[in-house]
Amino acid sequence: MEWNSRSAEELAAALRAGDVTSVELTDEAIARIERDDESINAICVRTFDRARAAARRADQARARGEDRPLLGIPVTVKECYNIAGLPTTWGMPMHRNYAPAEDALQVSRLEAAGAVVLGKTNVPLGLQDIQSFNEIYGTTNNPWDHRRTSGGSSGGSAAALASGFGALSIGSDLAGSLRTPAHFCGVYAHKPTLGLAAPRGMVPPSAPALPVDLDMAVVGPMARTARDLTLLLDVMAGPDPLTLGVAFDLTLPPARHERLGDFRVLVLDEHPLIATGSAVRAGVKRVADALADGGARVERHSPLLPDMTEAATLYMQLLFSGTVAYFPVDEYEQLRSRAAQLSADDQSLDAARWRAMVFSHRDRLVANNRRELHRHGWRQLFAEFDAVVCPITPSPAFPHDHNPDLLGRRIDIDGVEYPYLDQLVWAGLATMPGLPATAIPAGRSPEGLPVGVQLIGPMFEDRTPLRLAELLEQKIGGFQAP
């Protein structure tokens, strides 16, 4: 097996033992990218000279007796993170020449931990799609089937990991942008609890890198094993030193259980607003069967589960009410006109999206109050359960669809078409209340495409779904290379 097909944990052990050097790992990763990435197009900004220099420094540091969590390990970074002197475009052509002067906080944490950054990974335009393509960098293909998407918006990172381009990557997630690409490409990802990992410097081009709290959006780790997720999360987690970090240190509670048989799990595979495809249902069943076989308590229903229809509607309201804040006035007025034409009886998610784009401040406050009630409902549920297992999207990776009208697109689920954006409801189940969720591989579709599921855990108890992911990896297996 090539070194760069191995986990970060294995590479760290080999580096400590002197079995390999960081320069050797980095050269092998670069050679693999140069060999294979023309057909995948995952690495949109290559930083090979920087990477080789960082690898030499890592080897020198290790020779001096230093050891850090990621010392000498090749990684990639999603394009939307600022790296001083490198393009940060978010796929927007008008910003193709923008390069920030400072690194994002998470890039600084990676480098402080000793990581070697190979390059930046591709994203959709403005990070606003479940695919990864834009006019600057082109389309990222799924390593399992180049006719299909790798997912978005961290699709470049997931494709890079599946292809062996580095052992780890960092991405972001507002609408499943960590979890969906992991599901489509057969790798692991973790959406942290809202606020757990500071996002400063993961900002649109030319925007100031302020230490602000984002609504629903998080930054988080991607990897090829569950244990590597924990390794990288420990590097990323913690408050921003400019704000909460002035007064607080982070101490995550341990996982609730260490044995699979001690977990109490609620399993969901049906949503009231969209069908679940047979391949995804099979993936959920495989995980549920493994849990039951391992002695875990598995339930399929609970009156404690917050209403999923209202949760999906609230998620769309909160997501889309924030998308139009900087629209020109004339475009905003067109949206108002379009929303006013909706029938009062239309309670579809499409209608919720149109109405949300012209929400008043009062409307937003009402939605936020409903969200707090849902958060409290989840606290009550997690007094009885340790995790919720459910889909990430209703289907495996779908064929590339570059129709610029997202609201006009459709998604095929076992031969039936649904509005494209309705597939976000499963991602929103964890995003809307700010819960941690770990994406894990759960099998293959009949066409051989990866299928993943997510493990949702209690707020700020990220180690619980991460530990469950480790135990399930031991039980059913994990990443397999395309």
Short mmCIF file of C-alpha atoms in Angstrom, two decimals:
data_model
loop_
_atom_site.label_atom_id
_atom_site.label_comp_id
_atom_site.label_asym_id
_atom_site.label_seq_id
_atom_site.Cartn_x
_atom_site.Cartn_y
_atom_site.Cartn_z
CA MET A 1 0.00 0.00 0.00
CA GLU A 2 1.27 3.49 -0.84
CA TRP A 3 1.99 5.70 2.14
CA ASN A 4 -0.61 8.28 1.14
CA SER A 5 -3.39 5.72 1.14
CA ARG A 6 -2.86 5.28 4.87
CA SER A 7 -4.52 7.11 7.73
CA ALA A 8 -3.02 10.18 9.36
CA GLU A 9 -2.70 8.16 12.56
CA GLU A 10 -0.63 5.52 10.74
CA LEU A 11 1.52 8.17 9.06
CA ALA A 12 2.19 9.88 12.39
CA ALA A 13 3.34 6.57 13.88
CA ALA A 14 5.59 5.87 10.89
CA LEU A 15 7.11 9.34 11.08
CA ARG A 16 7.80 8.96 14.80
CA ALA A 17 9.39 5.55 14.19
CA GLY A 18 11.59 6.92 11.42
CA ASP A 19 10.09 4.57 8.82
CA VAL A 20 9.41 7.47 6.46
CA THR A 21 10.14 11.20 6.24
CA SER A 22 7.73 14.04 5.62
CA VAL A 23 9.64 14.89 2.43
CA GLU A 24 9.03 11.35 1.17
CA LEU A 25 5.32 11.50 2.06
CA THR A 26 4.96 14.90 0.42
CA ASP A 27 6.77 13.89 -2.75
CA GLU A 28 4.59 10.78 -3.03
CA ALA A 29 1.40 12.81 -2.52
CA ILE A 30 2.47 15.35 -5.14
CA ALA A 31 3.31 12.60 -7.61
CA ARG A 32 -0.12 11.05 -7.06
CA ILE A 33 -1.87 14.39 -7.61
CA GLU A 34 0.12 15.00 -10.79
CA ARG A 35 -0.75 11.49 -11.98
CA ASP A 36 -4.45 11.30 -11.13
CA ASP A 37 -5.94 14.73 -10.58
CA GLU A 38 -6.37 15.67 -14.23
CA SER A 39 -9.43 13.43 -14.36
CA ILE A 40 -10.73 14.29 -10.87
CA ASN A 41 -9.89 18.02 -10.63
CA ALA A 42 -9.98 18.13 -6.83
CA ILE A 43 -6.89 20.30 -6.16
CA CYS A 44 -7.63 23.70 -7.70
CA VAL A 45 -4.67 25.59 -6.18
CA ARG A 46 -1.41 23.64 -5.96
CA THR A 47 1.18 24.70 -3.37
CA PHE A 48 3.85 22.11 -4.06
CA ASP A 49 6.93 24.30 -3.52
CA ARG A 50 5.51 25.52 -0.20
CA ALA A 51 4.62 21.95 0.74
CA ARG A 52 8.12 20.65 0.07
CA ALA A 53 9.62 23.46 2.13
CA ALA A 54 7.18 22.74 4.99
CA ALA A 55 8.05 19.03 4.80
CA ARG A 56 11.76 19.80 5.11
CA ARG A 57 11.04 21.97 8.17
CA ALA A 58 8.94 19.18 9.66
CA ASP A 59 11.75 16.66 9.23
CA GLN A 60 14.23 19.09 10.77
CA ALA A 61 11.90 19.69 13.72
CA ARG A 62 11.50 15.95 14.28
CA ALA A 63 15.28 15.52 14.14
CA ARG A 64 15.47 18.05 17.00
CA GLY A 65 13.12 15.89 19.03
CA GLU A 66 9.92 17.86 18.42
CA ASP A 67 6.55 16.15 18.07
CA ARG A 68 3.21 17.73 17.24
CA PRO A 69 -0.17 16.17 16.38
CA LEU A 70 0.19 16.55 12.59
CA LEU A 71 3.93 17.05 12.24
CA GLY A 72 4.91 16.23 8.66
CA ILE A 73 1.50 14.93 7.51
CA PRO A 74 0.29 16.08 4.05
CA VAL A 75 -3.18 17.68 4.06
CA THR A 76 -5.42 19.81 1.87
CA VAL A 77 -7.54 22.88 2.63
CA LYS A 78 -10.89 23.90 1.11
CA GLU A 79 -10.49 26.86 -1.26
CA CYS A 80 -12.70 29.12 0.85
CA TYR A 81 -10.13 29.37 3.66
CA ASN A 82 -7.76 32.32 3.47
CA ILE A 83 -4.11 31.37 2.95
CA ALA A 84 -1.79 34.36 2.70
CA GLY A 85 -0.68 35.01 -0.87
CA LEU A 86 -2.87 32.33 -2.45
CA PRO A 87 -6.16 32.76 -4.35
CA THR A 88 -9.30 32.71 -2.25
CA THR A 89 -12.08 33.13 -4.81
CA TRP A 90 -15.00 31.00 -3.59
CA GLY A 91 -15.28 30.17 -7.31
CA MET A 92 -16.44 33.71 -8.15
CA PRO A 93 -14.88 34.98 -11.41
CA MET A 94 -14.81 38.61 -10.29
CA HIS A 95 -12.46 37.60 -7.47
CA ARG A 96 -10.13 35.32 -9.46
CA ASN A 97 -7.12 37.54 -8.62
CA TYR A 98 -7.89 38.07 -4.93
CA ALA A 99 -5.27 36.84 -2.46
CA PRO A 100 -5.59 37.57 1.28
CA ALA A 101 -2.71 38.86 3.37
CA GLU A 102 -3.31 36.61 6.39
CA ASP A 103 -4.06 32.95 7.00
CA ALA A 104 -7.42 31.81 8.33
CA LEU A 105 -7.31 30.80 11.98
CA GLN A 106 -7.80 27.12 11.10
CA VAL A 107 -4.95 27.23 8.58
CA SER A 108 -2.75 28.68 11.31
CA ARG A 109 -3.82 25.86 13.64
CA LEU A 110 -3.02 23.25 10.99
CA GLU A 111 0.43 24.66 10.45
CA ALA A 112 1.07 25.06 14.18
CA ALA A 113 0.23 21.35 14.52
CA GLY A 114 2.89 20.62 11.88
CA ALA A 115 0.69 19.81 8.86
CA VAL A 116 2.06 20.12 5.32
CA VAL A 117 -0.49 21.86 3.06
CA LEU A 118 -0.47 20.39 -0.47
CA GLY A 119 -3.03 22.79 -1.91
CA LYS A 120 -6.59 24.08 -1.90
CA THR A 121 -9.62 22.05 -2.98
CA ASN A 122 -12.40 22.98 -5.36
CA VAL A 123 -15.78 24.47 -4.40
CA PRO A 124 -19.04 25.56 -6.09
CA LEU A 125 -19.75 29.18 -6.96
CA GLY A 126 -20.09 31.05 -3.67
CA LEU A 127 -20.17 27.68 -1.84
CA GLN A 128 -23.85 27.53 -2.78
CA ASP A 129 -24.42 24.10 -4.29
CA ILE A 130 -24.42 20.39 -3.52
CA GLN A 131 -21.85 20.06 -6.32
CA SER A 132 -18.38 21.58 -6.86
CA PHE A 133 -17.92 23.46 -10.12
CA ASN A 134 -17.21 27.06 -11.13
CA GLU A 135 -15.93 29.07 -14.08
CA ILE A 136 -12.45 29.54 -12.60
CA TYR A 137 -11.52 25.98 -11.70
CA GLY A 138 -14.00 23.82 -13.58
CA THR A 139 -15.79 20.70 -12.33
CA THR A 140 -14.68 18.24 -9.68
CA ASN A 141 -15.66 14.68 -10.61
CA ASN A 142 -16.60 11.87 -8.29
CA PRO A 143 -13.65 9.45 -8.08
CA TRP A 144 -16.09 6.52 -8.26
CA ASP A 145 -17.88 7.73 -11.40
CA HIS A 146 -16.59 10.78 -13.25
CA ARG A 147 -20.04 11.44 -14.70
CA ARG A 148 -21.31 12.22 -11.20
CA THR A 149 -20.74 14.97 -8.69
CA SER A 150 -18.33 14.68 -5.77
CA GLY A 151 -20.75 16.77 -3.72
CA GLY A 152 -20.52 20.29 -2.37
CA SER A 153 -19.47 22.56 -1.15
CA SER A 154 -16.48 20.59 0.23
CA GLY A 155 -16.54 18.33 -2.82
CA GLY A 156 -12.93 18.97 -3.74
CA SER A 157 -11.80 17.89 -0.28
CA ALA A 158 -13.85 14.68 -0.33
CA ALA A 159 -12.63 13.78 -3.82
CA ALA A 160 -9.04 14.49 -2.79
CA LEU A 161 -9.29 12.18 0.22
CA ALA A 162 -10.93 9.38 -1.76
CA SER A 163 -8.16 9.71 -4.37
CA GLY A 164 -5.32 9.61 -1.83
CA PHE A 165 -4.32 13.27 -2.21
CA GLY A 166 -3.28 13.79 1.41
CA ALA A 167 -4.50 12.17 4.59
CA LEU A 168 -6.76 14.94 5.93
CA SER A 169 -8.70 17.98 4.77
CA ILE A 170 -10.62 20.82 6.34
CA GLY A 171 -13.97 21.99 5.02
CA SER A 172 -17.12 23.80 6.10
CA ASP A 173 -20.80 22.97 6.46
CA LEU A 174 -24.00 24.99 6.33
CA ALA A 175 -26.17 22.79 4.12
CA GLY A 176 -24.40 19.46 4.50
CA SER A 177 -21.23 20.72 2.84
CA LEU A 178 -18.99 18.40 4.86
CA ARG A 179 -21.36 15.46 5.15
CA THR A 180 -22.79 15.27 1.62
CA PRO A 181 -19.40 15.07 -0.16
CA ALA A 182 -18.27 12.46 2.38
CA HIS A 183 -21.42 10.45 1.64
CA PHE A 184 -20.94 10.77 -2.14
CA CYS A 185 -17.22 9.90 -2.09
CA GLY A 186 -17.12 7.23 0.65
CA VAL A 187 -15.04 9.10 3.24
CA TYR A 188 -15.58 10.47 6.76
CA ALA A 189 -16.51 13.98 7.90
CA HIS A 190 -17.61 15.65 11.10
CA LYS A 191 -19.87 18.68 11.39
CA PRO A 192 -18.96 20.04 14.83
CA THR A 193 -21.36 21.55 17.30
CA LEU A 194 -22.11 25.13 16.25
CA GLY A 195 -19.38 27.39 17.69
CA LEU A 196 -16.98 24.59 18.63
CA ALA A 197 -14.36 25.43 15.98
CA ALA A 198 -13.65 29.12 15.31
CA PRO A 199 -14.25 30.10 11.64
CA ARG A 200 -12.28 33.36 11.40
CA GLY A 201 -10.74 33.72 7.96
CA MET A 202 -13.23 31.41 6.23
CA VAL A 203 -14.86 34.45 4.61
CA PRO A 204 -15.87 35.54 1.10
CA PRO A 205 -13.17 37.19 -0.99
CA SER A 206 -12.11 40.67 0.18
CA ALA A 207 -14.36 40.48 3.27
CA PRO A 208 -12.61 41.29 6.54
CA ALA A 209 -11.62 38.23 8.58
CA LEU A 210 -13.53 39.17 11.72
CA PRO A 211 -14.00 36.88 14.74
CA VAL A 212 -17.77 36.60 14.28
CA ASP A 213 -20.20 33.87 15.31
CA LEU A 214 -21.85 32.33 12.25
CA ASP A 215 -25.49 31.24 12.18
CA MET A 216 -25.64 27.49 11.50
CA ALA A 217 -22.35 27.42 9.52
CA VAL A 218 -19.36 25.52 10.93
CA VAL A 219 -15.84 24.51 9.94
CA GLY A 220 -14.76 20.93 10.43
CA PRO A 221 -12.55 17.93 9.59
CA MET A 222 -12.62 15.35 6.80
CA ALA A 223 -10.62 12.11 6.73
CA ARG A 224 -10.50 8.48 5.63
CA THR A 225 -11.00 7.05 9.13
CA ALA A 226 -13.11 7.94 12.14
CA ARG A 227 -10.11 8.19 14.45
CA ASP A 228 -8.49 10.68 12.08
CA LEU A 229 -11.57 12.88 12.41
CA THR A 230 -10.98 13.07 16.15
CA LEU A 231 -7.29 13.77 15.61
CA LEU A 232 -8.04 16.72 13.34
CA LEU A 233 -10.99 18.00 15.38
CA ASP A 234 -8.72 18.26 18.40
CA VAL A 235 -6.49 20.57 16.35
CA MET A 236 -9.41 22.66 15.06
CA ALA A 237 -11.60 22.92 18.16
CA GLY A 238 -11.46 25.82 20.56
CA PRO A 239 -12.63 29.41 20.82
CA ASP A 240 -11.19 32.27 18.82
CA PRO A 241 -8.32 33.81 20.82
CA LEU A 242 -9.63 37.28 19.91
CA THR A 243 -13.02 36.74 21.58
CA LEU A 244 -14.14 33.87 23.82
CA GLY A 245 -10.60 32.54 23.95
CA VAL A 246 -9.61 35.54 26.06
CA ALA A 247 -11.54 34.02 28.96
CA PHE A 248 -12.31 30.38 28.15
CA ASP A 249 -10.50 27.14 27.43
CA LEU A 250 -12.24 24.20 25.75
CA THR A 251 -12.75 20.88 27.49
CA LEU A 252 -14.98 18.51 25.55
CA PRO A 253 -16.69 15.82 27.63
CA PRO A 254 -15.64 12.25 26.88
CA ALA A 255 -17.81 9.97 24.78
CA ARG A 256 -20.80 8.71 26.71
CA HIS A 257 -19.79 5.10 26.08
CA GLU A 258 -16.79 3.10 24.91
CA ARG A 259 -18.60 -0.13 23.99
CA LEU A 260 -21.04 -0.46 21.10
CA GLY A 261 -23.45 -2.43 23.28
CA ASP A 262 -23.89 0.49 25.67
CA PHE A 263 -25.21 2.94 23.10
CA ARG A 264 -28.88 3.89 22.85
CA VAL A 265 -29.65 4.85 19.24
CA LEU A 266 -32.68 6.19 17.40
CA VAL A 267 -32.68 5.15 13.72
CA LEU A 268 -34.56 7.17 11.09
CA ASP A 269 -34.87 6.40 7.40
CA GLU A 270 -38.10 8.15 6.41
CA HIS A 271 -38.82 11.87 6.10
CA PRO A 272 -42.35 13.28 5.82
CA LEU A 273 -41.38 15.66 2.99
CA ILE A 274 -39.18 13.59 0.68
CA ALA A 275 -38.68 9.93 -0.17
CA THR A 276 -35.54 8.05 0.83
CA GLY A 277 -33.95 6.09 -2.00
CA SER A 278 -33.54 2.35 -1.66
CA ALA A 279 -29.72 2.50 -1.66
CA VAL A 280 -29.70 4.96 1.23
CA ARG A 281 -32.32 2.98 3.16
CA ALA A 282 -30.09 -0.07 2.74
CA GLY A 283 -27.14 1.89 4.15
CA VAL A 284 -29.15 2.96 7.18
CA LYS A 285 -30.33 -0.63 7.67
CA ARG A 286 -26.77 -1.95 7.51
CA VAL A 287 -25.73 0.41 10.30
CA ALA A 288 -28.86 -0.35 12.35
CA ASP A 289 -28.26 -4.09 12.02
CA ALA A 290 -24.62 -3.67 13.09
CA LEU A 291 -25.73 -1.69 16.14
CA ALA A 292 -28.29 -4.31 17.13
CA ASP A 293 -25.82 -7.13 16.52
CA GLY A 294 -23.33 -5.32 18.77
CA GLY A 295 -25.87 -5.17 21.59
CA ALA A 296 -26.89 -1.53 21.27
CA ARG A 297 -30.43 -0.50 22.08
CA VAL A 298 -31.97 0.45 18.72
CA GLU A 299 -35.33 2.19 18.40
CA ARG A 300 -37.14 3.27 15.24
CA HIS A 301 -39.58 5.76 16.76
CA SER A 302 -39.68 8.19 19.67
CA PRO A 303 -42.27 10.76 20.73
CA LEU A 304 -39.31 12.91 21.86
CA LEU A 305 -38.14 13.55 18.30
CA PRO A 306 -38.90 17.16 17.32
CA ASP A 307 -41.39 17.50 14.48
CA MET A 308 -39.44 16.84 11.27
CA THR A 309 -41.75 18.81 8.99
CA GLU A 310 -41.45 21.92 11.10
CA ALA A 311 -37.70 21.33 11.46
CA ALA A 312 -37.26 21.25 7.69
CA THR A 313 -39.36 24.38 7.23
CA LEU A 314 -37.46 26.23 9.95
CA TYR A 315 -34.17 25.20 8.41
CA MET A 316 -35.17 26.55 5.00
CA GLN A 317 -36.43 29.76 6.58
CA LEU A 318 -33.23 30.38 8.53
CA LEU A 319 -31.02 29.34 5.60
CA PHE A 320 -32.67 31.39 2.88
CA SER A 321 -33.53 34.46 4.93
CA GLY A 322 -29.79 35.04 5.18
CA THR A 323 -29.05 34.69 1.48
CA VAL A 324 -30.52 37.98 0.24
CA ALA A 325 -29.17 40.49 2.75
CA TYR A 326 -26.83 42.07 0.20
CA PHE A 327 -29.01 41.73 -2.90
CA PRO A 328 -29.57 44.95 -4.89
CA VAL A 329 -32.85 46.65 -4.04
CA ASP A 330 -34.41 45.92 -7.45
CA GLU A 331 -33.67 42.20 -7.16
CA TYR A 332 -35.05 42.16 -3.62
CA GLU A 333 -38.27 43.79 -4.86
CA GLN A 334 -38.59 41.10 -7.54
CA LEU A 335 -38.35 38.48 -4.81
CA ARG A 336 -41.05 40.26 -2.81
CA SER A 337 -43.30 40.22 -5.84
CA ARG A 338 -42.66 36.52 -6.45
CA ALA A 339 -43.35 35.62 -2.81
CA ALA A 340 -46.56 37.66 -2.77
CA GLN A 341 -47.95 35.53 -5.60
CA LEU A 342 -47.79 32.35 -3.50
CA SER A 343 -51.07 30.88 -2.32
CA ALA A 344 -51.58 30.95 1.45
CA ASP A 345 -52.31 27.23 1.18
CA ASP A 346 -48.89 26.50 -0.34
CA GLN A 347 -46.85 25.08 2.55
CA SER A 348 -44.23 23.39 0.38
CA LEU A 349 -40.52 23.80 1.05
CA ASP A 350 -40.27 25.72 -2.23
CA ALA A 351 -42.79 28.22 -0.87
CA ALA A 352 -40.93 28.39 2.43
CA ARG A 353 -37.74 29.29 0.56
CA TRP A 354 -39.38 32.06 -1.46
CA ARG A 355 -41.08 33.54 1.60
CA ALA A 356 -37.90 33.33 3.68
CA MET A 357 -35.94 35.38 1.16
CA VAL A 358 -38.14 38.39 2.02
CA PHE A 359 -38.46 37.77 5.76
CA SER A 360 -38.81 40.78 8.02
CA HIS A 361 -36.72 41.08 11.15
CA ARG A 362 -39.80 40.05 13.12
CA ASP A 363 -40.24 36.95 10.93
CA ARG A 364 -36.65 35.98 11.58
CA LEU A 365 -37.04 36.38 15.35
CA VAL A 366 -40.16 34.21 15.31
CA ALA A 367 -38.29 31.48 13.40
CA ASN A 368 -35.35 31.71 15.78
CA ASN A 369 -37.66 31.30 18.78
CA ARG A 370 -39.08 28.15 17.21
CA ARG A 371 -35.51 26.93 16.73
CA GLU A 372 -34.84 27.33 20.45
CA LEU A 373 -37.87 25.16 21.18
CA HIS A 374 -36.47 22.51 18.85
CA ARG A 375 -33.10 22.70 20.59
CA HIS A 376 -34.81 22.05 23.88
CA GLY A 377 -36.63 19.11 22.33
CA TRP A 378 -33.31 17.65 21.23
CA ARG A 379 -31.93 18.01 24.77
CA GLN A 380 -34.86 15.96 26.02
CA LEU A 381 -34.35 13.33 23.31
CA PHE A 382 -30.66 12.99 24.15
CA ALA A 383 -31.54 12.28 27.75
CA GLU A 384 -33.01 9.02 26.42
CA PHE A 385 -30.72 8.38 23.43
CA ASP A 386 -27.03 8.83 22.74
CA ALA A 387 -27.18 9.27 18.97
CA VAL A 388 -29.52 9.44 16.00
CA VAL A 389 -28.66 7.53 12.81
CA CYS A 390 -30.20 8.88 9.61
CA PRO A 391 -29.50 9.70 5.93
CA ILE A 392 -27.38 12.62 4.76
CA THR A 393 -29.19 12.97 1.43
CA PRO A 394 -31.90 10.70 -0.02
CA SER A 395 -29.68 9.28 -2.78
CA PRO A 396 -26.06 8.50 -3.69
CA ALA A 397 -24.08 10.89 -5.90
CA PHE A 398 -26.15 12.11 -8.85
CA PRO A 399 -25.04 13.06 -12.39
CA HIS A 400 -23.54 16.52 -12.89
CA ASP A 401 -26.28 19.15 -13.23
CA HIS A 402 -25.04 22.65 -14.13
CA ASN A 403 -28.43 24.27 -14.58
CA PRO A 404 -27.85 27.74 -13.05
CA ASP A 405 -31.39 27.81 -11.63
CA LEU A 406 -31.08 25.86 -8.37
CA LEU A 407 -34.76 26.41 -7.58
CA GLY A 408 -35.67 24.94 -10.96
CA ARG A 409 -33.51 21.81 -10.72
CA ARG A 410 -34.91 18.39 -9.83
CA ILE A 411 -33.39 15.39 -8.03
CA ASP A 412 -34.30 11.85 -9.06
CA ILE A 413 -35.02 9.45 -6.20
CA ASP A 414 -35.79 5.95 -7.44
CA GLY A 415 -37.46 7.31 -10.55
CA VAL A 416 -39.48 10.09 -8.91
CA GLU A 417 -38.46 13.74 -9.22
CA TYR A 418 -38.39 16.18 -6.30
CA PRO A 419 -37.29 19.81 -6.02
CA TYR A 420 -33.47 19.78 -5.95
CA LEU A 421 -33.11 21.71 -2.72
CA ASP A 422 -35.58 19.52 -0.83
CA GLN A 423 -32.79 16.96 -0.42
CA LEU A 424 -31.22 19.33 2.14
CA VAL A 425 -33.79 18.38 4.79
CA TRP A 426 -31.66 15.56 6.21
CA ALA A 427 -28.58 17.76 6.50
CA GLY A 428 -30.72 20.45 8.10
CA LEU A 429 -31.90 18.08 10.82
CA ALA A 430 -28.57 18.59 12.61
CA THR A 431 -27.67 22.01 11.18
CA MET A 432 -30.76 23.93 12.26
CA PRO A 433 -30.33 23.24 16.02
CA GLY A 434 -26.50 23.29 15.79
CA LEU A 435 -25.89 19.63 16.70
CA PRO A 436 -22.72 17.65 15.91
CA ALA A 437 -23.02 15.05 13.16
CA THR A 438 -20.48 12.52 11.90
CA ALA A 439 -20.71 11.18 8.34
CA ILE A 440 -19.55 7.58 7.90
CA PRO A 441 -19.42 5.14 4.95
CA ALA A 442 -22.26 2.63 5.11
CA GLY A 443 -21.94 0.53 1.97
CA ARG A 444 -22.46 0.75 -1.78
CA SER A 445 -25.41 1.24 -4.08
CA PRO A 446 -26.22 -1.43 -6.70
CA GLU A 447 -24.24 0.75 -9.16
CA GLY A 448 -21.22 0.63 -6.87
CA LEU A 449 -21.52 4.21 -5.60
CA PRO A 450 -20.66 5.01 -1.97
CA VAL A 451 -23.49 5.46 0.51
CA GLY A 452 -23.02 7.21 3.84
CA VAL A 453 -25.14 7.94 6.90
CA GLN A 454 -24.81 10.52 9.63
CA LEU A 455 -24.62 10.01 13.38
CA ILE A 456 -26.15 13.01 15.15
CA GLY A 457 -25.10 13.59 18.75
CA PRO A 458 -25.86 15.87 21.70
CA MET A 459 -24.69 19.47 21.57
CA PHE A 460 -21.01 19.85 22.59
CA GLU A 461 -20.74 16.09 23.07
CA ASP A 462 -18.94 15.66 19.75
CA ARG A 463 -16.86 12.78 21.08
CA THR A 464 -19.99 10.64 21.39
CA PRO A 465 -20.87 10.38 17.66
CA LEU A 466 -17.15 10.26 16.84
CA ARG A 467 -16.64 7.29 19.16
CA LEU A 468 -19.72 5.58 17.75
CA ALA A 469 -18.24 6.12 14.27
CA GLU A 470 -15.01 4.39 15.37
CA LEU A 471 -16.91 1.41 16.75
CA LEU A 472 -19.01 1.08 13.60
CA GLU A 473 -15.89 1.29 11.44
CA GLN A 474 -14.53 -1.71 13.36
CA LYS A 475 -17.85 -3.51 12.92
CA ILE A 476 -18.79 -2.88 9.27
CA GLY A 477 -15.58 -1.53 7.77
CA GLY A 478 -14.86 1.97 6.52
CA PHE A 479 -13.23 3.70 3.59
CA GLN A 480 -12.38 1.72 0.49
CA ALA A 481 -10.42 3.27 -2.38
CA PRO A 482 -12.20 3.65 -5.74
#
